[in-house]
């Protein structure tokens, strides 16, 4: 999912009358949004981003606590510090949103992504693909005489790097989960 | 579920678990929430609820003529009482006609619960007759919404909806109820103990922030209170606390359009409304102040003008119950997330405890008097033609000593009403500020009158706006709601005409109100009383005739056609660049022309 929103200028607060903080630099931020798993909650969160013109670079969602009906949405977004502050505040306004955690700024945040990568080829290219997969600690989860499907996990940049290396070796298609995140240590949230 | 086999729902009792139909649950929940008046329009998908309303007298149902009217009436009811407004409409077109009032209530933070019927559960998603995705459509324009899929959740959802609508920053909540759920039998639960753990608005202020704010306030030389609709929404206590804090400090007060009435307009420290059509003294005080105390306002673009030139020399304190309002448009120095009344109360206590000798405000008051002396609202009166400003002035003079509520439509007349009708108390002024909905005023007046049957309720209107919801005069006639519609008829969509004069070389594209109805005849046709006046000398007598008429009145006040609403901050300009006297056509630069 590259961009679920309308284009933004990404350089300041929204105002009909000029932008006051045009000098602020755009940052990338990973947010964990804990929500009540009720109908339409994902639409509320995604709709907020499109409605207010914020970016979504990646989005992952699943229920994480069935007894409490709690789901965790991980969103990778971009914006100036001012916009990012607004995004957090606006998310917290949504009635079923319980908490918003800034993983990027927490310093103890860990981000991981999983990709399934299909590569087809024969001969030297097939051997090279397997060799690179080993370096990236990718697992082969399906194989035919002419193809592999690799499962690779890690930081998003690592996955992108792996996919780039596979491209000349017969890359067919890629499926990625989007970023997941959690904090280090024994504390929750 | 065995409960469904019961033919008759159990009679209402206070202790034992109560089984009843979904429709009865709706009515019972409304009754328990203290609803005595609601506005609506029946249709196929809400017939069971209308059946449950039949023959009961706890809730008065006002039948409107168009669903949008029900929504604005509920808004008017809510604004004038501080209670939650309630509207009931059917599925499909009933729901889509409610989208404008729902959005209006969201923008102006009005507590409202809207109940919409929906096609039966098994038909949802089949493009059934009068089906629409109501929760999908209203998701971005309501504070929250629900699609009820289990009758046993209905009572809880009803109570939760009222809690969400009225707490925190108030707003509209939509409950979409499929027809089969209205027929099904389920358990009624009372409102006690209803909580929403993910939704807990912060009411009490952070005391560190209060201490910093109090310190700044006791050291300020050029302070100003910038108050907004949040003071009204917080309730009468907030207005009382604002007055108390002002008395303690002596600071001048200005207000947004939404906040008029929280501070008395007759007070010597009142600066008048600020913003695009605000007073010269209010806007200059905002621009030159050294401390701005924003209470329940949100730095709207009509208020700030050009943001990069907005109050450049001031420290800013911002009290708002909605954290997302803080630092949204303008960076502030002291954010206070809290209910206005709580924050103002804490400030009063803290400032008193400081026992500090405060700076002498005389030079600042002197400066403000200099701005006041420009008399920015002066206009050239006429003996031959009624000036719109004069009409509102006379209306104010002749109604100020009565129990009066004012609503407006949107446009020039709205701004003249804000400038020339002076409010002393909160909840007396109902206007569509954020969304700017033409057609708001008449149905809102219906809602206000339903809440205050003995009050004088006047919709100050324009001849263009009034035609958008004209049919609601019929509602007023049916329900004996003697609203007065005071139309400032200049035969133009005045604000559009003014902007075309200012921005588009006097090319008046489609802004002339052609083929106007004869409003006197129209009033008669709808069962009301019509009055026309075009002579300044007769205006007072005609206004008194309007006031004294026992039923609804449509007053066609023929006013100067080409009058501009001034003063004005042209779009793209700063607070200290107001147009005062006349428009020359060169006020707005290239960049400003592209703005709204």
XYZ file of C-alpha atoms in Angstrom:
785
model
C 0.000 0.000 0.000
C 1.811 3.070 -1.142
C -0.496 5.971 -0.527
C -4.074 5.902 0.645
C -4.485 9.619 0.799
C -4.729 12.745 -1.226
C -1.464 14.507 -1.998
C -0.111 16.740 0.721
C 2.455 19.439 0.525
C 3.819 17.966 3.734
C 5.280 21.201 4.934
C 3.131 22.676 7.612
C -0.186 23.151 9.310
C -3.335 23.235 7.259
C -4.689 26.701 6.910
C -6.599 28.634 4.319
C -4.175 31.459 4.841
C -0.577 30.456 4.225
C 1.482 27.925 5.997
C 3.264 29.054 9.087
C 5.960 26.408 9.498
C 7.119 25.881 5.941
C 10.683 25.277 7.099
C 9.879 22.058 8.966
C 11.302 18.852 7.525
C 9.215 15.796 6.741
C 9.864 12.784 8.955
C 8.851 9.152 8.762
C 7.052 7.803 11.789
C 5.665 4.436 12.876
C 2.568 4.603 15.068
C 0.886 1.733 16.885
C -2.828 2.461 17.277
C -4.680 0.321 19.824
C -8.381 0.151 19.072
C -11.557 -1.577 20.144
C -12.168 -4.205 17.506
C -15.631 -3.013 16.518
C -17.135 -2.794 13.026
C -15.809 0.062 10.964
C -12.907 0.958 13.227
C -10.311 0.458 10.478
C -12.404 2.598 8.128
C -12.445 5.334 10.779
C -8.671 5.306 11.094
C -7.988 5.105 7.357
C -10.725 7.643 6.632
C -9.079 10.085 9.020
C -5.852 9.889 7.006
C -7.527 10.351 3.630
C -9.997 12.961 4.903
C -7.314 15.157 6.424
C -4.761 14.605 3.716
C -2.184 12.626 5.703
C 0.028 9.978 4.133
C -0.033 6.252 4.801
C 3.136 4.439 3.720
C 2.204 1.139 5.318
C -0.708 -0.253 7.293
C -1.068 -3.483 9.231
C -3.989 -4.582 11.351
C -5.043 -7.631 13.340
C -6.810 -8.470 16.570
C -4.244 -8.976 19.328
C -6.441 -9.596 22.375
C -9.656 -11.457 21.650
C -10.942 -11.291 25.243
C -10.737 -7.499 25.258
C -11.646 -7.112 21.580
C -8.446 -5.158 21.129
C -6.819 -4.727 17.729
C -3.455 -3.217 16.927
C -3.046 -1.090 13.835
C 0.503 -0.214 12.848
C 0.742 2.750 10.532
C 3.849 4.145 8.892
C 3.256 7.760 7.973
C 5.168 10.861 6.937
C 4.854 14.505 7.804
C 6.422 17.464 9.546
C 6.644 17.263 13.346
C 3.622 19.559 13.423
C 1.546 17.313 11.168
C 2.654 14.218 13.096
C 1.506 15.826 16.356
C -1.854 16.515 14.712
C -2.119 12.927 13.450
C -1.670 11.573 16.977
C -4.189 14.018 18.429
C -6.726 13.364 15.691
C -6.354 9.583 16.112
C -7.028 9.905 19.835
C -10.253 11.772 19.068
C -11.712 8.666 17.411
C -14.022 7.162 20.015
C -12.858 3.490 19.772
C -9.138 4.420 19.744
C -7.662 3.503 23.124
C -4.058 4.583 22.655
C -1.524 5.793 20.117
C 2.119 4.821 20.612
C 4.910 6.556 18.745
C 7.240 3.628 18.063
C 9.824 5.626 16.104
C 10.377 8.179 18.844
C 10.362 5.729 21.724
C 13.987 4.587 21.091
C 12.983 1.137 22.319
C 10.736 0.430 19.363
C 11.351 -2.560 17.134
C 9.963 -2.721 13.619
C 9.697 -5.855 11.518
C 8.138 -6.776 8.232
C 7.607 -10.068 6.430
C 7.730 -10.564 2.657
C 6.907 -13.470 0.366
C 9.031 -13.257 -2.783
C 8.483 -15.401 -5.877
C 11.500 -15.863 -8.123
C 11.514 -17.945 -11.333
C 14.571 -19.019 -13.253
C 16.942 -21.829 -14.102
C 20.662 -22.466 -14.131
C 23.136 -20.028 -12.609
C 20.453 -17.444 -11.792
C 18.523 -20.007 -9.730
C 21.642 -20.905 -7.773
C 22.508 -17.251 -7.203
C 18.987 -16.523 -5.924
C 19.319 -19.321 -3.394
C 22.775 -18.087 -2.309
C 21.512 -14.536 -1.699
C 18.482 -15.920 0.136
C 20.863 -17.647 2.537
C 22.683 -14.385 3.229
C 19.355 -12.719 4.035
C 18.231 -15.695 6.124
C 15.245 -16.114 3.872
C 13.428 -19.451 3.985
C 12.304 -21.324 0.949
C 8.654 -22.159 1.569
C 7.746 -23.482 -1.873
C 9.750 -24.708 -4.791
C 9.284 -26.076 -8.304
C 11.966 -26.924 -10.866
C 11.776 -23.370 -12.136
C 10.800 -21.265 -9.128
C 11.174 -20.487 -5.429
C 9.015 -18.662 -2.964
C 11.139 -17.061 -0.250
C 9.897 -15.935 3.135
C 12.039 -13.125 4.495
C 11.621 -11.013 7.621
C 13.402 -7.955 8.924
C 13.405 -4.204 8.752
C 11.631 -2.787 5.725
C 14.899 -1.577 4.198
C 16.333 -5.093 4.344
C 13.292 -6.472 2.555
C 13.517 -3.835 -0.137
C 17.198 -4.630 -0.582
C 16.438 -8.340 -0.956
C 13.710 -7.673 -3.511
C 16.071 -5.412 -5.482
C 18.695 -8.159 -5.589
C 16.126 -10.678 -6.813
C 14.969 -8.471 -9.656
C 17.665 -9.465 -12.210
C 17.403 -13.069 -11.044
C 13.818 -13.588 -12.185
C 11.611 -11.785 -9.674
C 7.955 -12.586 -10.427
C 6.000 -10.985 -7.605
C 6.209 -9.747 -4.034
C 3.746 -9.738 -1.165
C 4.587 -7.749 1.984
C 2.801 -7.535 5.321
C 3.581 -3.934 6.075
C 5.419 -2.912 9.205
C 4.734 -4.478 12.603
C 6.075 -2.928 15.754
C 6.513 -3.466 19.452
C 8.602 -1.951 22.239
C 11.617 -3.632 23.858
C 11.676 -4.489 27.558
C 9.061 -5.809 29.929
C 6.681 -2.829 29.766
C 3.462 -2.960 27.788
C 2.660 -0.423 25.064
C -33.252 -16.904 22.432
C -36.354 -17.698 24.429
C -37.252 -14.085 24.856
C -38.342 -13.878 21.247
C -41.211 -16.286 21.880
C -42.894 -13.852 24.211
C -45.805 -12.267 22.405
C -46.033 -9.174 24.557
C -43.119 -7.207 25.935
C -43.066 -6.910 29.679
C -44.470 -3.679 31.105
C -41.962 -1.039 32.142
C -40.592 -1.663 35.626
C -37.650 -0.129 37.351
C -35.913 -3.103 38.914
C -36.379 -6.363 37.032
C -34.793 -7.018 33.629
C -37.135 -5.625 31.060
C -37.837 -7.178 27.692
C -39.290 -5.048 24.972
C -39.151 -4.501 21.236
C -36.232 -2.610 19.724
C -38.569 0.269 18.881
C -39.723 0.437 22.514
C -36.125 0.277 23.684
C -35.424 3.374 21.578
C -38.324 5.312 23.071
C -37.609 4.123 26.609
C -33.936 5.107 26.312
C -34.907 8.550 25.012
C -37.292 8.947 27.928
C -34.649 7.853 30.442
C -32.191 10.315 28.890
C -34.657 13.081 29.669
C -35.641 13.801 26.082
C -38.935 15.704 25.971
C -38.811 17.045 22.406
C -37.554 15.409 19.232
C -37.711 16.252 15.549
C -38.317 13.827 12.747
C -39.934 12.531 9.632
C -41.346 9.012 9.261
C -40.640 6.483 6.516
C -40.686 2.768 5.874
C -37.591 1.881 7.851
C -38.597 3.689 11.059
C -42.292 2.818 11.205
C -41.877 0.544 14.263
C -40.296 3.455 16.202
C -43.085 5.772 15.091
C -45.521 3.116 16.269
C -43.836 3.118 19.680
C -44.113 6.926 19.789
C -47.836 6.721 19.060
C -50.021 7.455 22.022
C -47.243 8.226 24.507
C -46.914 11.753 25.842
C -43.482 11.773 27.494
C -41.816 12.886 24.258
C -43.193 15.553 21.972
C -42.452 14.773 18.339
C -42.212 17.725 15.975
C -42.949 16.659 12.409
C -40.798 18.651 9.991
C -41.191 19.055 6.235
C -37.698 17.947 5.194
C -35.214 15.818 7.133
C -32.558 18.528 6.994
C -35.025 20.688 8.920
C -35.210 18.039 11.664
C -31.435 18.116 12.027
C -31.141 21.898 12.246
C -34.129 22.041 14.605
C -32.377 19.539 16.876
C -29.267 21.745 16.694
C -31.262 24.847 17.596
C -32.855 22.989 20.475
C -29.449 21.846 21.710
C -27.768 25.244 21.437
C -30.503 27.083 23.242
C -30.863 24.572 26.083
C -27.408 23.018 26.440
C -29.097 19.625 26.192
C -28.740 16.983 23.510
C -30.862 17.485 20.395
C -32.584 14.424 18.950
C -33.674 13.731 15.377
C -35.356 10.642 13.931
C -35.411 9.921 10.191
C -35.840 7.004 7.862
C -33.250 5.126 5.803
C -31.846 6.139 2.407
C -32.937 9.682 1.501
C -33.938 10.360 5.116
C -30.394 9.636 6.183
C -28.681 11.430 3.295
C -30.810 14.536 3.913
C -29.402 14.528 7.454
C -25.787 14.703 6.287
C -25.733 18.516 6.183
C -27.021 19.049 9.742
C -24.754 16.270 11.041
C -21.738 17.966 9.464
C -22.959 21.333 10.736
C -23.200 19.959 14.285
C -19.724 18.447 14.017
C -18.170 21.720 12.884
C -19.892 23.741 15.615
C -19.601 21.043 18.335
C -23.341 20.648 18.945
C -24.545 17.620 20.951
C -27.021 15.733 18.814
C -28.220 12.132 18.553
C -29.580 11.170 15.147
C -31.537 7.942 14.829
C -31.831 6.603 11.305
C -33.825 3.633 10.137
C -32.083 1.033 8.010
C -33.319 -1.749 5.768
C -33.643 -5.122 7.542
C -30.311 -6.764 8.399
C -30.636 -9.506 5.782
C -31.113 -6.901 3.028
C -28.086 -4.767 3.930
C -25.695 -4.706 1.016
C -28.248 -5.719 -1.610
C -29.081 -2.194 -2.862
C -32.531 -2.619 -1.334
C -35.209 0.064 -1.639
C -34.183 3.168 0.331
C -30.933 1.545 1.384
C -27.783 3.565 1.779
C -24.579 2.944 3.706
C -25.505 5.385 6.462
C -22.609 4.589 8.781
C -20.214 4.774 5.835
C -21.618 8.100 4.653
C -21.673 9.679 8.118
C -18.381 8.261 9.398
C -16.386 11.368 8.591
C -19.086 13.886 9.496
C -20.283 12.479 12.832
C -18.386 12.368 16.093
C -19.254 8.684 16.240
C -21.779 6.325 14.697
C -23.273 2.879 15.236
C -24.963 0.251 13.121
C -27.044 -1.832 15.516
C -26.925 -5.529 14.638
C -28.118 -7.033 17.945
C -31.241 -5.827 19.702
C -29.682 -6.668 23.076
C -26.987 -4.054 22.414
C -29.502 -1.378 21.426
C -30.178 0.096 24.869
C -26.471 0.278 25.700
C -25.730 1.911 22.333
C -28.499 4.468 22.853
C -27.111 5.502 26.248
C -23.523 5.419 25.039
C -24.521 7.644 22.105
C -25.882 10.290 24.474
C -22.749 10.069 26.587
C -20.458 10.480 23.567
C -22.578 13.275 22.040
C -22.715 15.398 25.186
C -19.305 14.828 26.798
C -15.860 16.112 25.870
C -16.096 18.240 22.770
C -19.788 17.720 21.974
C -20.883 16.513 18.568
C -23.386 14.522 16.536
C -23.736 10.756 16.995
C -25.656 8.608 14.518
C -27.437 5.363 15.423
C -28.485 3.339 12.388
C -31.147 0.771 13.342
C -32.274 -1.892 10.839
C -36.002 -2.454 10.742
C -35.815 -6.078 11.950
C -33.906 -4.913 15.042
C -36.748 -2.487 15.790
C -39.214 -5.399 15.707
C -37.032 -7.883 17.615
C -37.415 -8.292 21.370
C -34.435 -7.563 23.574
C -33.286 -6.624 27.014
C -33.502 -3.025 28.143
C -30.690 -1.724 30.314
C -30.661 1.631 32.063
C -28.163 4.426 31.544
C -26.354 3.920 34.845
C -22.974 2.308 34.600
C -22.541 2.919 30.868
C -18.842 3.568 30.222
C -16.610 3.677 27.193
C -13.069 2.886 28.313
C -11.460 4.090 25.076
C -13.257 7.432 25.367
C -12.531 9.430 28.493
C -12.381 13.172 27.888
C -10.081 15.131 30.150
C -12.086 17.709 32.090
C -9.649 18.834 34.773
C -6.706 20.989 33.739
C -3.066 20.183 34.353
C -2.145 22.334 37.364
C 1.402 23.040 36.159
C -0.047 24.592 33.025
C -2.517 26.595 35.142
C 0.356 27.951 37.272
C 2.344 29.012 34.197
C -0.775 30.626 32.712
C -1.596 32.468 35.924
C 1.981 33.719 36.141
C 1.810 35.087 32.575
C -1.597 36.635 33.211
C -0.424 38.515 36.284
C 2.512 39.980 34.358
C 0.818 40.962 31.102
C 0.681 44.564 29.956
C -1.437 44.072 26.855
C -3.625 41.017 27.499
C -6.764 39.936 25.669
C -9.306 37.149 26.185
C -10.180 35.427 22.904
C -13.229 33.311 23.691
C -15.258 30.925 21.560
C -18.103 28.454 21.318
C -16.399 26.192 23.845
C -17.412 28.578 26.625
C -21.054 28.233 25.571
C -20.782 24.455 25.132
C -19.225 24.034 28.547
C -22.434 25.369 30.092
C -23.590 28.469 31.993
C -20.938 27.922 34.670
C -18.193 28.609 32.120
C -19.754 31.951 31.159
C -20.060 32.840 34.840
C -16.425 31.882 35.444
C -15.297 33.900 32.416
C -17.070 36.957 33.816
C -15.533 36.342 37.230
C -12.030 35.983 35.817
C -12.497 39.093 33.700
C -13.626 41.046 36.735
C -10.600 39.814 38.642
C -8.151 40.814 35.899
C -9.846 43.632 33.997
C -8.657 42.196 30.686
C -10.537 43.128 27.508
C -12.629 40.377 25.908
C -13.322 39.500 22.307
C -15.173 36.479 21.001
C -15.658 34.415 17.895
C -19.001 34.265 16.120
C -19.798 31.079 18.043
C -18.973 32.513 21.442
C -21.219 35.597 21.388
C -23.183 35.966 24.600
C -20.682 34.284 26.902
C -19.542 37.773 27.882
C -22.049 40.643 28.012
C -21.880 42.993 25.036
C -22.806 45.935 27.256
C -19.645 45.523 29.359
C -17.087 48.341 28.942
C -14.281 45.806 28.374
C -16.148 44.079 25.557
C -14.325 44.540 22.250
C -16.950 43.040 19.984
C -16.561 40.030 17.727
C -13.194 39.458 16.066
C -12.242 38.066 12.693
C -13.054 38.730 9.066
C -16.063 40.923 9.861
C -15.115 41.637 13.441
C -14.476 44.976 15.066
C -11.430 47.113 14.385
C -10.607 47.253 18.093
C -10.901 43.482 18.578
C -8.676 42.635 15.632
C -6.087 45.262 16.516
C -6.053 44.136 20.132
C -5.442 40.580 18.924
C -2.643 41.742 16.645
C -0.856 43.906 19.209
C -1.454 42.008 22.451
C 1.407 40.570 24.501
C -0.752 37.804 26.011
C -3.650 36.032 24.346
C -5.858 33.798 26.472
C -7.828 31.638 24.059
C -10.769 29.989 25.808
C -12.697 27.393 23.824
C -11.915 28.753 20.384
C -9.984 27.049 17.603
C -8.096 29.681 15.569
C -10.438 29.292 12.610
C -9.311 30.902 9.349
C -12.180 33.440 9.575
C -10.613 34.529 12.860
C -6.879 34.445 12.247
C -6.688 35.916 8.790
C -3.159 35.479 7.541
C -1.570 32.973 9.930
C 2.042 34.049 9.477
C 1.069 37.570 10.521
C -1.267 36.476 13.313
C -0.637 38.202 16.638
C 3.138 38.171 16.167
C 4.143 39.629 19.545
C 2.041 37.585 21.934
C 2.417 34.625 24.218
C -0.573 32.380 23.770
C -2.527 30.350 26.311
C -5.044 27.938 24.794
C -7.787 26.247 26.811
C -9.600 23.552 24.835
C -11.202 20.236 25.735
C -10.090 18.828 22.382
C -6.334 18.218 22.333
C -6.323 18.173 18.534
C -7.391 21.837 18.466
C -4.195 22.811 20.199
C -1.285 23.660 17.882
C -3.443 22.788 14.864
C -3.315 26.192 13.191
C -1.330 28.408 15.540
C 1.502 27.413 17.859
C 0.665 28.199 21.467
C 2.930 28.586 24.477
C 0.679 27.199 27.210
C -1.716 24.434 26.146
C -4.435 23.558 28.661
C -6.543 20.541 27.721
C -9.628 20.877 29.899
C -13.245 21.845 30.179
C -13.484 25.652 29.985
C -15.329 26.057 33.283
C -12.804 23.869 35.137
C -9.821 25.666 33.634
C -11.256 29.150 34.256
C -12.097 28.173 37.829
C -8.569 26.919 38.396
C -7.128 30.132 36.943
C -9.268 32.255 39.260
C -8.112 30.308 42.307
C -4.470 30.438 41.227
C -4.438 34.153 40.410
C -6.115 34.976 43.723
C -3.566 32.843 45.558
C -0.673 34.674 43.889
C -1.785 37.985 45.495
C 0.378 39.759 42.957
C 0.149 43.418 42.060
C -0.777 43.302 38.401
C 0.564 45.669 35.729
C -1.363 48.871 35.119
C -3.588 48.293 32.095
C -4.361 51.997 31.589
C -2.017 52.487 28.585
C -3.436 49.372 26.905
C -7.007 50.480 27.583
C -6.092 53.883 26.180
C -4.777 52.265 23.025
C -7.979 50.225 22.720
C -10.032 53.409 23.120
C -8.091 54.933 20.229
C -9.068 51.974 18.051
C -12.653 52.183 19.321
C -12.746 55.820 18.314
C -12.520 54.742 14.677
C -16.153 53.611 15.108
C -15.730 50.780 12.631
C -19.399 49.847 12.484
C -20.574 53.323 11.491
C -22.639 53.409 8.317
C -24.399 56.104 6.337
C -28.033 55.933 7.301
C -30.793 56.987 4.944
C -34.279 58.453 5.238
C -35.468 56.820 2.024
C -34.173 53.304 2.136
C -33.751 50.897 5.031
C -30.100 50.149 5.688
C -29.649 46.521 6.773
C -27.529 47.628 9.730
C -30.297 49.988 10.808
C -32.857 47.202 10.540
C -30.863 44.964 12.889
C -30.211 47.880 15.253
C -33.930 48.596 15.477
C -34.727 44.925 15.895
C -32.265 44.804 18.775
C -33.608 47.964 20.370
C -37.190 46.698 20.231
C -36.480 43.172 21.478
C -33.573 43.557 23.918
C -35.800 43.753 26.979
C -37.704 40.639 26.043
C -36.890 36.974 26.419
C -35.352 36.795 22.953
C -33.436 34.124 21.033
C -31.818 34.879 17.681
C -30.985 32.446 14.910
C -29.549 33.312 11.502
C -29.020 31.940 8.066
C -25.636 32.460 6.392
C -24.326 35.509 4.602
C -24.247 39.280 5.008
C -27.335 39.345 7.229
C -25.594 36.867 9.564
C -22.604 39.162 9.959
C -24.803 42.227 10.452
C -26.731 40.305 13.093
C -23.447 39.446 14.831
C -22.274 43.055 14.622
C -25.466 44.897 15.527
C -27.451 42.541 17.724
C -25.736 42.600 21.100
C -25.947 39.552 23.323
C -25.831 39.617 27.101
C -26.306 35.928 27.896
C -25.098 32.596 26.500
C -27.348 30.215 24.503
C -29.269 33.119 22.968
C -27.474 33.075 19.616
C -27.775 30.195 17.163
C -25.838 30.435 13.910
C -24.061 28.089 11.546
C -20.447 29.107 12.008
C -18.127 26.344 10.869
C -20.059 24.850 7.987
C -21.867 28.039 7.002
C -25.149 26.349 6.128
C -27.678 28.524 4.294
C -31.103 27.348 5.416
C -30.008 26.749 9.002
C -31.885 29.585 10.660
C -35.575 28.814 10.214
C -35.484 25.161 11.306
C -33.097 26.108 14.121
C -35.659 28.703 15.245
C -38.309 25.977 15.202
C -36.092 23.928 17.522
C -35.448 26.881 19.830
C -39.136 27.738 20.000
C -40.014 24.123 20.810
C -37.647 24.341 23.770
C -38.827 27.798 24.872
C -42.529 28.100 23.949
C -42.980 31.506 25.575
C -39.832 33.153 24.234
C -39.512 35.487 21.271
C -37.545 33.537 18.664
C -36.343 35.460 15.628
C -34.529 34.114 12.587
C -32.582 36.982 11.037
C -32.484 35.823 7.434
C -31.593 36.759 3.897
C -33.979 36.357 1.000
C -31.705 33.760 -0.619
C -30.960 31.631 2.458
C -34.554 31.511 3.628
C -35.641 29.846 0.397
C -33.433 26.857 1.163
C -35.598 25.719 4.118
C -38.715 27.810 3.505
C -41.024 24.837 3.920
C -40.314 24.666 7.657
C -42.641 27.629 8.219
C -45.352 25.058 7.711
C -43.842 23.026 10.574
C -43.976 26.111 12.790
C -47.647 26.646 11.895
C -48.612 23.028 12.575
C -46.935 22.906 15.983
C -47.921 26.389 17.160
C -44.339 27.594 17.226
C -44.635 31.358 16.686
C -41.182 31.951 15.170
C -40.471 35.271 13.494
C -38.454 35.318 10.283
C -36.917 38.721 9.724
C -35.653 38.749 6.133
C -33.132 41.414 5.162
C -34.188 41.355 1.527
C -31.650 43.027 -0.741
C -32.508 40.838 -3.744
C -28.927 39.592 -3.884
C -26.986 36.723 -2.448
C -25.322 39.569 -0.647
C -22.078 37.987 0.461
C -21.530 36.401 -2.943
C -22.242 39.766 -4.561
C -19.822 41.488 -2.177
C -17.025 39.030 -2.998
C -17.725 39.393 -6.720
C -17.407 43.144 -6.297
C -14.227 42.716 -4.297
C -12.562 39.938 -6.268
C -14.132 39.455 -9.657
C -14.372 42.880 -11.240
C -18.040 43.387 -10.397
C -19.044 40.504 -12.643
C -22.139 39.408 -10.742
C -22.392 35.874 -11.985
C -25.643 34.192 -10.858
C -25.874 36.070 -7.579
C -29.022 38.102 -8.258
C -32.107 36.640 -6.569
C -34.370 36.586 -9.561
C -38.030 35.481 -9.488
C -38.322 36.082 -5.768
C -41.550 34.888 -4.226
C -43.954 37.406 -2.757
C -43.031 36.670 0.846
C -46.248 38.143 2.250
C -48.368 35.922 0.036
C -46.066 32.994 0.725
C -46.480 33.460 4.472
C -50.247 33.407 4.004
C -50.093 30.325 1.796
C -48.164 28.488 4.499
C -50.553 29.602 7.232
C -48.405 32.352 8.735
C -48.568 36.124 8.780
C -46.694 38.229 6.223
C -45.360 41.762 6.713
C -43.536 43.936 4.220
C -41.668 47.110 5.004
C -39.483 49.296 2.781
C -39.614 52.646 4.596
C -37.269 53.479 7.470
C -40.014 55.555 9.068
C -42.391 52.594 9.299
C -39.847 50.026 10.439
C -40.421 50.281 14.194
C -44.178 49.940 13.906
C -43.807 46.952 11.630
C -41.319 45.237 13.941
C -43.718 45.736 16.848
C -46.493 44.274 14.713
C -44.280 41.244 14.117
C -43.508 40.850 17.822
C -47.124 41.199 18.823
C -48.468 38.722 16.288
C -49.214 35.485 18.152
C -48.235 33.121 15.315
C -45.345 32.632 12.901
C -44.403 35.713 10.878
C -42.467 36.207 7.672
C -41.154 39.777 7.616
C -39.982 40.963 4.208
C -37.706 43.851 5.129
C -36.642 45.524 1.893
C -33.183 46.939 2.438
C -30.476 48.782 0.539
C -29.430 46.422 -2.240
C -25.736 47.143 -2.693
C -24.697 47.547 0.935
C -21.407 45.871 1.777
C -20.684 44.160 5.049
C -17.798 46.016 6.647
C -15.363 46.203 8.253
C -13.615 43.324 6.600
C -10.235 41.654 6.697
C -9.703 40.739 3.044
C -8.614 37.141 2.544
C -4.868 36.771 2.779
C -4.458 39.835 4.984
C -3.522 40.373 8.599
C -5.647 41.658 11.477
C -4.248 45.152 11.157
C -5.112 45.413 7.451
C -8.872 45.867 7.679
C -11.087 47.544 5.109
C -13.073 50.116 7.026
C -14.904 52.590 4.829
C -15.612 51.448 1.298
C -14.465 48.714 -1.006
C -12.281 49.962 -3.867
C -11.658 46.628 -5.568
C -7.885 46.654 -5.054
C -7.762 45.238 -1.545
C -6.880 41.691 -2.387
C -3.635 40.631 -4.038
C -3.129 37.755 -6.473
C -2.441 35.241 -3.696
C -5.500 36.317 -1.729
C -7.811 35.807 -4.710
C -7.189 32.079 -4.662
C -8.197 31.770 -1.003
C -11.658 31.277 0.394
